[in-house]
């Protein structure tokens, strides 16, 4: 009983010593929770509709008291620093240390009493103020059950990570003997590993041409760095909570680390010498360890900075020498409080500089063969392959509904292409993957030689030299490969290479694989129960929506299209252009599109018509423009091409009342202009100069308005908008445009004008000639044989 009373007396006396901290924290939480909650209640009266005002107030208060509140995170960080540094601040004064350690009580008990007070100083005011805020919100009409649950979860969550951060600050205080040095020590313990990790990743990105930065998956190196920082882990878990991926295991892990760090703090408190008060470091053994770590970090950091400026080893070495020397000297001044001790540990300084130079050399010359990495075929279980630029037309994402009260009801939530591919692809053909990777490695080594020979930046070397190659549409693409080894380990590389004939067999083999197709095309993973309607664009400016299909009909057309699309070869895609587009929409897609088209402008019309051939009705959308966004507009994403060879798909559409017409057939064309393609003007990074193959003279043009000539050419031409949906389509070396007269109308004064202004005007559509299909007479007109 006496021991228990003594323990509580120690806590009581320590709280008296820290009344200022209690007052500061209590005042902060009082204004932060009860006052803000009461002030926000005034928003209810700003709404004429009380129910709407209460709903908005409920949403605001719930967010304010929840885990997601960023200001609460900030408060926890600041309070952990205040309480952690003040808990054992008496250790920085020799007279106070003598007094406290002269008390006839074990150090462990003294440590626990002060340590617990640091937690209670936050936990009690936070809990009281949070409870008062909840009661204020309930008294203003907020639902009690939901808000209490949100507040309770927030209390446990934030207190968990407060304790974790607080223990780290306490450790820094116990390892130092000065308040300022204790603060600096806290920064080192909190951020050293994440900063070191970020620097190492920067070295990977700058010096290794095949480094994959983790888009689509979280890089394991960065994950490891975050795990060693309580602040970074705290912020990450808040993000996980907001994304719905937070788990109870994260809280348990945080408490486990807190217990371990608390025990370590107790051990250090017992071993801490009393004469350490006033010194920079309480334990002499920690001085060289921290100095070495900080010196190496500063060396490689400044070395990378100077490399970024000039990209030469000379300047990088200069940065390493400067960074290491300056950091070493500053650390010695902090340790000894004496400028005479600047170079008292010369051997350690030399060792740190040599270590930093070794790190630079390993990365600069890829001594361990990072860019040359190729696993054995027998080691690869499966792989993920993302071929950039070859399928730019594919839409990744989904239609989302906004919260009530926002300006637009729906929006398209984009997902990056490689992120989707990394989540859905399980390509099993290890032989083909290694064959492709071998060519990627070979080209990467050529790029490295160019980088070394011409002393250019790593990222500048990603711009390919534009030179004539067979099938030159293959050039300049990013290839990301992630191997899943038999051990379960994932190894990722990213190559920037030129595609040409020697890689054609591997690509053909991949595109014929069902698992590869499911990883690249979201439609190949779709099932009939996910389809609400079928939308078809077979004519320019006209879209048909089949929205009364039975489940059997949906299944039939979806499986028919999937089968024909998956069996299409690269050779077929090279030779024929798409003739139309098709889309299989979900229920939310249909709601969003219907809602959007109801609010379209004067150039859009919506018509209801009956289609013979099946029971039900189709909605035909007609609009007068084609300049839609393929990325963000949910009305125009997720379309797939239909080729002339898709006979079963076209037959099904015909049976359901959709006659296939040419995409450009319904346009009134008054003229066609054709001219040779101009060679692109590019910057040659290898020789620091601009080069161009543009002709000095104006290019020859061929323009015709003859109806017979126009009709003849229209049978050959393909819409550039449709060709966009075929990455392998080979167009001929000409640019072509079809011109249509702008529809004229009378204005308010009775003057006939075009929709774009006064006088006759025209608008045009870009079209393409399939390779080898330009008529000889056109080449003659252009002055070419």
Short mmCIF file of C-alpha atoms in Angstrom, two decimals, residues 302-749:
data_model
loop_
_atom_site.label_atom_id
_atom_site.label_comp_id
_atom_site.label_asym_id
_atom_site.label_seq_id
_atom_site.Cartn_x
_atom_site.Cartn_y
_atom_site.Cartn_z
CA UNK A 302 24.90 16.45 -51.56
CA UNK A 303 26.65 14.19 -54.07
CA UNK A 304 23.33 13.48 -55.75
CA UNK A 305 22.50 17.20 -55.70
CA UNK A 306 25.67 18.12 -57.62
CA UNK A 307 25.17 15.20 -60.00
CA UNK A 308 21.74 16.58 -60.80
CA UNK A 309 23.32 19.91 -61.74
CA UNK A 310 26.16 18.73 -63.97
CA UNK A 311 25.86 14.92 -64.30
CA UNK A 312 29.61 14.38 -63.92
CA UNK A 313 31.52 12.24 -61.47
CA UNK A 314 33.81 15.15 -60.62
CA UNK A 315 31.00 17.31 -59.29
CA UNK A 316 29.35 14.35 -57.59
CA UNK A 317 32.61 13.59 -55.73
CA UNK A 318 32.92 17.26 -54.82
CA UNK A 319 29.41 17.13 -53.35
CA UNK A 320 30.23 14.02 -51.34
CA UNK A 321 33.40 15.55 -49.90
CA UNK A 322 31.65 18.81 -49.01
CA UNK A 323 28.54 17.20 -47.59
CA UNK A 324 30.41 14.68 -45.48
CA UNK A 325 32.98 17.13 -44.14
CA UNK A 326 30.44 19.81 -43.22
CA UNK A 327 28.13 17.34 -41.49
CA UNK A 328 31.01 15.73 -39.59
CA UNK A 329 32.24 19.09 -38.35
CA UNK A 330 28.75 20.22 -37.29
CA UNK A 331 28.21 16.96 -35.40
CA UNK A 332 31.51 17.43 -33.55
CA UNK A 333 30.54 20.97 -32.56
CA UNK A 334 27.20 19.71 -31.23
CA UNK A 335 28.87 16.89 -29.34
CA UNK A 336 31.70 18.90 -27.78
CA UNK A 337 30.43 22.51 -27.88
CA UNK A 338 33.95 23.37 -28.99
CA UNK A 339 35.15 24.55 -32.43
CA UNK A 340 38.58 23.08 -31.74
CA UNK A 341 37.10 19.58 -32.04
CA UNK A 342 36.12 19.93 -35.68
CA UNK A 343 38.49 17.23 -36.93
CA UNK A 344 38.98 15.20 -33.80
CA UNK A 345 37.83 11.97 -35.53
CA UNK A 346 39.62 12.13 -38.87
CA UNK A 347 39.65 8.39 -39.44
CA UNK A 348 35.90 8.18 -39.03
CA UNK A 349 35.46 11.06 -41.46
CA UNK A 350 37.71 9.36 -44.01
CA UNK A 351 35.78 6.10 -43.62
CA UNK A 352 32.44 7.83 -44.11
CA UNK A 353 33.65 9.59 -47.26
CA UNK A 354 35.02 6.35 -48.69
CA UNK A 355 31.72 4.60 -47.94
CA UNK A 356 29.78 7.37 -49.72
CA UNK A 357 32.14 7.22 -52.70
CA UNK A 358 31.67 3.45 -52.85
CA UNK A 359 27.88 3.89 -52.90
CA UNK A 360 28.16 6.42 -55.72
CA UNK A 361 30.46 4.14 -57.74
CA UNK A 362 28.16 1.12 -57.36
CA UNK A 363 25.18 3.06 -58.66
CA UNK A 364 26.99 5.07 -61.31
CA UNK A 365 28.57 2.06 -63.02
CA UNK A 366 25.90 -0.51 -62.10
CA UNK A 367 28.52 -2.80 -60.60
CA UNK A 368 25.93 -5.30 -59.37
CA UNK A 369 24.15 -5.53 -62.74
CA UNK A 370 20.78 -4.05 -61.81
CA UNK A 371 19.98 -3.04 -65.39
CA UNK A 372 21.23 -6.39 -66.68
CA UNK A 373 18.99 -8.45 -64.41
CA UNK A 374 17.34 -11.44 -66.06
CA UNK A 375 15.87 -14.30 -64.04
CA UNK A 376 16.12 -17.84 -65.29
CA UNK A 377 13.06 -19.16 -67.05
CA UNK A 378 12.68 -21.88 -64.42
CA UNK A 379 12.56 -19.24 -61.67
CA UNK A 380 9.57 -17.35 -63.11
CA UNK A 381 6.09 -18.42 -62.00
CA UNK A 382 4.22 -15.68 -63.87
CA UNK A 383 4.73 -12.11 -65.00
CA UNK A 384 3.02 -8.79 -65.54
CA UNK A 385 3.85 -6.94 -68.74
CA UNK A 386 2.70 -3.44 -69.56
CA UNK A 387 3.46 -2.25 -73.09
CA UNK A 388 3.02 1.50 -73.11
CA UNK A 389 1.56 3.29 -76.15
CA UNK A 390 0.31 0.08 -77.78
CA UNK A 391 -3.06 0.24 -76.05
CA UNK A 392 -3.45 3.92 -75.22
CA UNK A 393 -7.06 3.81 -76.33
CA UNK A 394 -8.14 1.40 -73.59
CA UNK A 395 -10.15 3.07 -70.80
CA UNK A 396 -9.25 2.17 -67.24
CA UNK A 397 -11.54 3.27 -64.45
CA UNK A 398 -15.21 3.42 -63.61
CA UNK A 399 -18.15 5.79 -63.39
CA UNK A 400 -18.62 7.22 -59.90
CA UNK A 401 -21.47 9.16 -58.33
CA UNK A 402 -20.69 12.36 -56.51
CA UNK A 403 -22.02 13.17 -53.07
CA UNK A 404 -25.36 14.94 -52.82
CA UNK A 405 -25.09 18.68 -53.29
CA UNK A 406 -22.09 18.66 -55.63
CA UNK A 407 -22.41 20.40 -58.98
CA UNK A 408 -22.12 17.37 -61.25
CA UNK A 409 -23.85 14.12 -60.41
CA UNK A 410 -21.38 11.66 -61.96
CA UNK A 411 -17.77 11.54 -63.09
CA UNK A 412 -15.28 9.09 -64.57
CA UNK A 413 -12.72 7.95 -62.00
CA UNK A 414 -9.59 7.18 -64.00
CA UNK A 415 -7.14 4.45 -63.08
CA UNK A 416 -3.62 4.44 -64.48
CA UNK A 417 -3.06 1.81 -67.15
CA UNK A 418 -0.11 0.07 -65.55
CA UNK A 419 -1.89 0.05 -62.18
CA UNK A 420 -4.78 -1.88 -63.69
CA UNK A 421 -2.45 -4.22 -65.55
CA UNK A 422 -0.42 -4.95 -62.43
CA UNK A 423 -3.60 -5.83 -60.56
CA UNK A 424 -5.17 -8.10 -63.18
CA UNK A 425 -2.47 -9.74 -65.30
CA UNK A 426 -1.10 -13.22 -64.60
CA UNK A 427 0.86 -14.03 -67.76
CA UNK A 428 2.27 -17.56 -67.43
CA UNK A 429 4.49 -17.83 -70.54
CA UNK A 430 7.91 -17.49 -68.88
CA UNK A 431 9.78 -18.40 -72.07
CA UNK A 432 8.23 -15.53 -74.00
CA UNK A 433 8.71 -13.09 -71.11
CA UNK A 434 12.43 -13.87 -70.88
CA UNK A 435 12.79 -13.61 -74.65
CA UNK A 436 11.20 -10.15 -74.59
CA UNK A 437 13.24 -9.09 -71.56
CA UNK A 438 16.51 -10.15 -73.24
CA UNK A 439 15.87 -7.71 -76.07
CA UNK A 440 14.88 -5.02 -73.57
CA UNK A 441 18.14 -5.52 -71.67
CA UNK A 442 20.15 -5.39 -74.89
CA UNK A 443 18.62 -2.08 -75.92
CA UNK A 444 19.02 -0.72 -72.39
CA UNK A 445 22.74 -1.43 -72.49
CA UNK A 446 22.96 0.50 -75.77
CA UNK A 447 21.22 3.42 -74.10
CA UNK A 448 23.63 3.24 -71.16
CA UNK A 449 26.56 3.49 -73.56
CA UNK A 450 24.95 6.58 -75.10
CA UNK A 451 24.46 8.08 -71.65
CA UNK A 452 28.08 7.43 -70.70
CA UNK A 453 29.51 8.55 -74.04
CA UNK A 454 27.66 11.86 -74.27
CA UNK A 455 27.26 12.66 -70.56
CA UNK A 456 23.55 13.28 -70.74
CA UNK A 457 20.91 12.92 -68.10
CA UNK A 458 19.34 9.54 -67.60
CA UNK A 459 15.86 10.89 -68.41
CA UNK A 460 17.07 12.59 -71.59
CA UNK A 461 18.15 9.22 -72.92
CA UNK A 462 14.55 8.07 -72.84
CA UNK A 463 13.85 10.11 -75.96
CA UNK A 464 14.57 7.71 -78.85
CA UNK A 465 16.46 8.67 -81.95
CA UNK A 466 13.92 8.87 -84.73
CA UNK A 467 15.37 6.83 -87.50
CA UNK A 468 13.74 4.81 -90.23
CA UNK A 469 12.97 1.23 -89.17
CA UNK A 470 10.63 -1.40 -90.55
CA UNK A 471 7.19 -0.90 -89.02
CA UNK A 472 8.37 2.34 -87.45
CA UNK A 473 5.07 2.73 -85.57
CA UNK A 474 6.61 0.43 -82.96
CA UNK A 475 9.27 2.84 -81.75
CA UNK A 476 9.56 4.60 -78.41
CA UNK A 477 7.51 2.70 -75.85
CA UNK A 478 7.74 2.01 -72.14
CA UNK A 479 7.78 -1.66 -71.17
CA UNK A 480 7.21 -2.52 -67.51
CA UNK A 481 7.85 -6.12 -66.47
CA UNK A 482 7.19 -7.54 -63.01
CA UNK A 483 8.35 -11.10 -62.47
CA UNK A 484 6.70 -13.21 -59.80
CA UNK A 485 9.33 -15.79 -58.87
CA UNK A 486 8.58 -19.25 -57.55
CA UNK A 487 9.48 -18.04 -54.07
CA UNK A 488 6.71 -15.42 -54.25
CA UNK A 489 9.17 -12.53 -54.54
CA UNK A 490 8.30 -9.81 -57.07
CA UNK A 491 11.04 -8.19 -59.13
CA UNK A 492 10.11 -5.25 -61.35
CA UNK A 493 11.94 -3.50 -64.15
CA UNK A 494 10.95 -0.69 -66.49
CA UNK A 495 12.49 -0.38 -69.96
CA UNK A 496 12.24 2.35 -72.56
CA UNK A 497 12.91 0.70 -75.87
CA UNK A 498 12.32 0.88 -79.61
CA UNK A 499 9.89 -1.74 -80.88
CA UNK A 500 10.77 -3.20 -84.26
CA UNK A 501 10.73 -6.47 -86.17
CA UNK A 502 12.99 -8.51 -83.90
CA UNK A 503 10.43 -8.09 -81.07
CA UNK A 504 7.40 -8.74 -83.21
CA UNK A 505 7.15 -12.53 -82.51
CA UNK A 506 7.11 -12.00 -78.74
CA UNK A 507 4.41 -9.33 -78.97
CA UNK A 508 2.28 -11.45 -81.30
CA UNK A 509 2.56 -14.36 -78.91
CA UNK A 510 1.53 -12.21 -75.96
CA UNK A 511 -1.49 -10.69 -77.68
CA UNK A 512 -2.74 -14.16 -78.52
CA UNK A 513 -2.72 -15.26 -74.88
CA UNK A 514 -6.00 -15.12 -72.94
CA UNK A 515 -4.34 -14.23 -69.63
CA UNK A 516 -2.48 -11.34 -71.25
CA UNK A 517 -5.70 -10.06 -72.82
CA UNK A 518 -7.53 -10.19 -69.47
CA UNK A 519 -4.75 -8.17 -67.93
CA UNK A 520 -4.85 -5.46 -70.61
CA UNK A 521 -8.51 -5.20 -71.62
CA UNK A 522 -11.08 -4.75 -68.82
CA UNK A 523 -13.86 -5.88 -71.16
CA UNK A 524 -12.36 -9.38 -71.30
CA UNK A 525 -13.08 -9.76 -67.57
CA UNK A 526 -16.69 -8.56 -67.82
CA UNK A 527 -19.67 -10.87 -67.43
CA UNK A 528 -23.24 -10.58 -68.68
CA UNK A 529 -24.65 -9.78 -65.24
CA UNK A 530 -22.48 -6.62 -65.22
CA UNK A 531 -23.98 -5.37 -68.49
CA UNK A 532 -26.98 -3.05 -68.41
CA UNK A 533 -27.01 -1.95 -72.06
CA UNK A 534 -25.08 -2.12 -75.32
CA UNK A 535 -24.10 1.13 -77.05
CA UNK A 536 -23.05 1.23 -80.66
CA UNK A 537 -21.46 3.99 -82.74
CA UNK A 538 -21.70 2.99 -86.36
CA UNK A 539 -22.16 6.40 -87.95
CA UNK A 540 -20.52 9.71 -87.26
CA UNK A 541 -22.62 11.67 -84.77
CA UNK A 542 -25.04 8.84 -84.01
CA UNK A 543 -25.12 6.42 -81.10
CA UNK A 544 -27.64 3.63 -80.57
CA UNK A 545 -28.35 2.31 -77.09
CA UNK A 546 -29.87 -1.16 -76.77
CA UNK A 547 -31.22 -0.92 -73.25
CA UNK A 548 -34.06 -3.46 -73.24
CA UNK A 549 -32.06 -6.63 -73.79
CA UNK A 550 -32.79 -9.86 -71.99
CA UNK A 551 -30.10 -11.60 -69.94
CA UNK A 552 -29.63 -14.19 -72.67
CA UNK A 553 -29.21 -11.47 -75.30
CA UNK A 554 -26.65 -9.65 -73.18
CA UNK A 555 -24.70 -12.84 -72.68
CA UNK A 556 -24.85 -13.70 -76.37
CA UNK A 557 -23.54 -10.37 -77.68
CA UNK A 558 -20.90 -10.01 -74.93
CA UNK A 559 -19.46 -13.48 -75.45
CA UNK A 560 -19.65 -13.10 -79.23
CA UNK A 561 -17.70 -9.87 -79.19
CA UNK A 562 -15.18 -11.16 -76.64
CA UNK A 563 -14.50 -14.22 -78.77
CA UNK A 564 -14.02 -12.24 -81.99
CA UNK A 565 -11.93 -9.56 -80.34
CA UNK A 566 -9.64 -12.06 -78.59
CA UNK A 567 -9.05 -14.02 -81.79
CA UNK A 568 -8.06 -10.93 -83.82
CA UNK A 569 -4.39 -11.10 -84.76
CA UNK A 570 -1.89 -8.28 -85.07
CA UNK A 571 -1.68 -8.89 -88.82
CA UNK A 572 -5.43 -8.28 -89.11
CA UNK A 573 -5.26 -5.13 -87.02
CA UNK A 574 -2.45 -3.83 -89.24
CA UNK A 575 -4.43 -4.28 -92.42
CA UNK A 576 -7.98 -3.25 -91.51
CA UNK A 577 -9.26 -0.22 -89.66
CA UNK A 578 -12.20 -0.36 -87.24
CA UNK A 579 -15.53 0.48 -88.83
CA UNK A 580 -17.46 1.23 -85.63
CA UNK A 581 -17.32 1.23 -81.84
CA UNK A 582 -19.18 -0.78 -79.21
CA UNK A 583 -19.55 -0.39 -75.47
CA UNK A 584 -21.03 -2.62 -72.77
CA UNK A 585 -22.27 -0.32 -70.02
CA UNK A 586 -23.09 -1.02 -66.40
CA UNK A 587 -26.13 0.22 -64.50
CA UNK A 588 -24.31 3.25 -63.05
CA UNK A 589 -22.92 4.06 -66.51
CA UNK A 590 -26.43 4.23 -67.88
CA UNK A 591 -27.69 6.41 -65.03
CA UNK A 592 -24.78 8.81 -65.52
CA UNK A 593 -25.16 9.03 -69.30
CA UNK A 594 -28.92 9.51 -69.13
CA UNK A 595 -28.50 12.23 -66.51
CA UNK A 596 -25.80 13.97 -68.55
CA UNK A 597 -27.60 13.90 -71.87
CA UNK A 598 -30.71 15.38 -70.32
CA UNK A 599 -28.61 18.46 -69.58
CA UNK A 600 -26.77 18.68 -72.92
CA UNK A 601 -26.75 21.87 -74.97
CA UNK A 602 -28.67 22.91 -78.05
CA UNK A 603 -26.56 20.88 -80.48
CA UNK A 604 -27.68 17.57 -78.97
CA UNK A 605 -30.95 15.80 -79.63
CA UNK A 606 -32.37 12.71 -77.96
CA UNK A 607 -34.81 10.58 -79.90
CA UNK A 608 -36.71 7.46 -78.95
CA UNK A 609 -37.24 4.91 -81.69
CA UNK A 610 -38.37 1.31 -82.02
CA UNK A 611 -35.96 -1.13 -83.63
CA UNK A 612 -37.46 -4.08 -85.50
CA UNK A 613 -36.02 -7.49 -84.75
CA UNK A 614 -36.49 -7.70 -81.01
CA UNK A 615 -38.99 -6.83 -78.37
CA UNK A 616 -38.31 -3.55 -76.64
CA UNK A 617 -37.07 -0.18 -77.69
CA UNK A 618 -33.69 1.42 -78.31
CA UNK A 619 -32.60 4.94 -77.58
CA UNK A 620 -30.83 6.71 -80.44
CA UNK A 621 -28.59 9.59 -79.41
CA UNK A 622 -27.68 12.07 -82.13
CA UNK A 623 -25.10 14.79 -81.65
CA UNK A 624 -23.24 17.07 -84.01
CA UNK A 625 -19.65 16.89 -82.86
CA UNK A 626 -16.90 14.34 -82.50
CA UNK A 627 -14.34 16.22 -80.38
CA UNK A 628 -15.04 14.23 -77.22
CA UNK A 629 -12.56 13.41 -74.48
CA UNK A 630 -11.59 9.76 -74.44
CA UNK A 631 -10.20 10.04 -70.92
CA UNK A 632 -12.55 11.88 -68.59
CA UNK A 633 -15.98 12.02 -70.22
CA UNK A 634 -17.95 8.98 -69.09
CA UNK A 635 -20.10 9.27 -72.25
CA UNK A 636 -17.14 8.46 -74.49
CA UNK A 637 -14.88 6.11 -72.54
CA UNK A 638 -14.83 2.31 -72.50
CA UNK A 639 -15.56 1.87 -76.22
CA UNK A 640 -13.97 -1.01 -78.14
CA UNK A 641 -13.40 -1.31 -81.90
CA UNK A 642 -15.49 -3.38 -84.28
CA UNK A 643 -13.67 -4.63 -87.40
CA UNK A 644 -15.17 -5.75 -90.72
CA UNK A 645 -14.07 -9.29 -89.83
CA UNK A 646 -16.38 -9.31 -86.77
CA UNK A 647 -19.12 -10.94 -88.82
CA UNK A 648 -20.95 -12.55 -85.89
CA UNK A 649 -21.06 -9.30 -83.93
CA UNK A 650 -22.30 -7.36 -86.95
CA UNK A 651 -24.89 -10.05 -87.68
CA UNK A 652 -26.21 -9.89 -84.12
CA UNK A 653 -26.48 -6.10 -84.34
CA UNK A 654 -28.30 -6.35 -87.66
CA UNK A 655 -30.73 -8.85 -86.19
CA UNK A 656 -31.50 -6.32 -83.49
CA UNK A 657 -32.30 -3.52 -85.87
CA UNK A 658 -28.90 -1.88 -86.32
CA UNK A 659 -27.88 -1.68 -89.97
CA UNK A 660 -24.16 -1.26 -90.46
CA UNK A 661 -23.36 1.86 -92.41
CA UNK A 662 -20.02 3.48 -93.02
CA UNK A 663 -18.86 5.65 -90.14
CA UNK A 664 -18.49 8.62 -92.50
CA UNK A 665 -21.30 7.76 -94.95
CA UNK A 666 -23.92 10.12 -93.54
CA UNK A 667 -21.69 13.20 -93.88
CA UNK A 668 -22.16 15.76 -96.64
CA UNK A 669 -18.60 16.06 -97.96
CA UNK A 670 -17.77 19.03 -100.16
CA UNK A 671 -14.06 18.35 -100.55
CA UNK A 672 -11.03 16.25 -99.61
CA UNK A 673 -7.49 17.52 -99.15
CA UNK A 674 -4.44 15.26 -99.17
CA UNK A 675 -0.79 16.09 -98.57
CA UNK A 676 2.37 14.11 -97.65
CA UNK A 677 3.16 13.66 -93.98
CA UNK A 678 5.91 15.93 -92.75
CA UNK A 679 8.79 14.41 -90.85
CA UNK A 680 8.73 15.41 -87.21
CA UNK A 681 11.22 17.95 -85.99
CA UNK A 682 12.92 16.58 -82.90
CA UNK A 683 15.68 17.35 -80.46
CA UNK A 684 18.60 14.95 -80.66
CA UNK A 685 19.64 14.54 -77.03
CA UNK A 686 22.69 12.55 -78.01
CA UNK A 687 24.30 15.44 -79.85
CA UNK A 688 22.65 18.50 -78.24
CA UNK A 689 21.18 19.80 -81.46
CA UNK A 690 17.91 20.22 -83.30
CA UNK A 691 17.43 18.17 -86.43
CA UNK A 692 14.61 18.20 -88.91
CA UNK A 693 13.68 16.44 -92.08
CA UNK A 694 11.09 19.02 -93.03
CA UNK A 695 11.15 20.07 -96.64
CA UNK A 696 12.17 23.63 -97.24
CA UNK A 697 9.51 24.01 -99.91
CA UNK A 698 5.82 23.95 -99.18
CA UNK A 699 4.54 20.35 -99.43
CA UNK A 700 2.46 19.41 -102.45
CA UNK A 701 -1.27 19.24 -101.85
CA UNK A 702 -4.07 17.51 -103.68
CA UNK A 703 -7.57 18.90 -103.18
CA UNK A 704 -10.66 17.65 -104.94
CA UNK A 705 -14.31 18.63 -104.86
CA UNK A 706 -15.39 16.32 -107.68
CA UNK A 707 -18.34 14.19 -106.42
CA UNK A 708 -17.14 11.10 -108.28
CA UNK A 709 -13.59 11.42 -106.91
CA UNK A 710 -14.92 12.04 -103.42
CA UNK A 711 -17.15 8.96 -103.61
CA UNK A 712 -14.22 6.85 -104.79
CA UNK A 713 -11.90 8.02 -102.02
CA UNK A 714 -14.53 7.63 -99.29
CA UNK A 715 -14.60 3.89 -99.96
CA UNK A 716 -10.91 3.74 -99.00
CA UNK A 717 -10.60 6.31 -96.22
CA UNK A 718 -10.93 5.48 -92.55
CA UNK A 719 -11.78 7.84 -89.71
CA UNK A 720 -8.76 8.88 -87.67
CA UNK A 721 -11.00 8.78 -84.57
CA UNK A 722 -11.64 5.09 -85.19
CA UNK A 723 -8.03 4.34 -86.09
CA UNK A 724 -7.15 5.62 -82.62
CA UNK A 725 -8.70 2.39 -81.30
CA UNK A 726 -6.21 0.27 -83.26
CA UNK A 727 -2.63 0.76 -82.13
CA UNK A 728 -1.33 -1.57 -84.83
CA UNK A 729 -3.10 0.00 -87.78
CA UNK A 730 -0.63 1.11 -90.48
CA UNK A 731 -1.58 4.26 -92.28
CA UNK A 732 0.07 5.51 -95.43
CA UNK A 733 2.44 8.47 -95.56
CA UNK A 734 -0.19 11.11 -96.27
CA UNK A 735 -2.43 13.38 -94.23
CA UNK A 736 -6.02 13.74 -95.35
CA UNK A 737 -9.06 15.76 -94.35
CA UNK A 738 -12.71 15.64 -95.36
CA UNK A 739 -14.47 19.03 -95.48
CA UNK A 740 -18.14 19.54 -94.68
CA UNK A 741 -20.07 22.81 -95.06
CA UNK A 742 -21.27 24.32 -91.80
CA UNK A 743 -25.07 24.32 -91.59
CA UNK A 744 -26.41 27.81 -92.08
CA UNK A 745 -29.26 29.39 -90.14
CA UNK A 746 -30.90 32.80 -89.69
CA UNK A 747 -29.95 34.94 -86.72
CA UNK A 748 -32.24 37.30 -84.80
CA UNK A 749 -31.81 40.02 -87.46
#
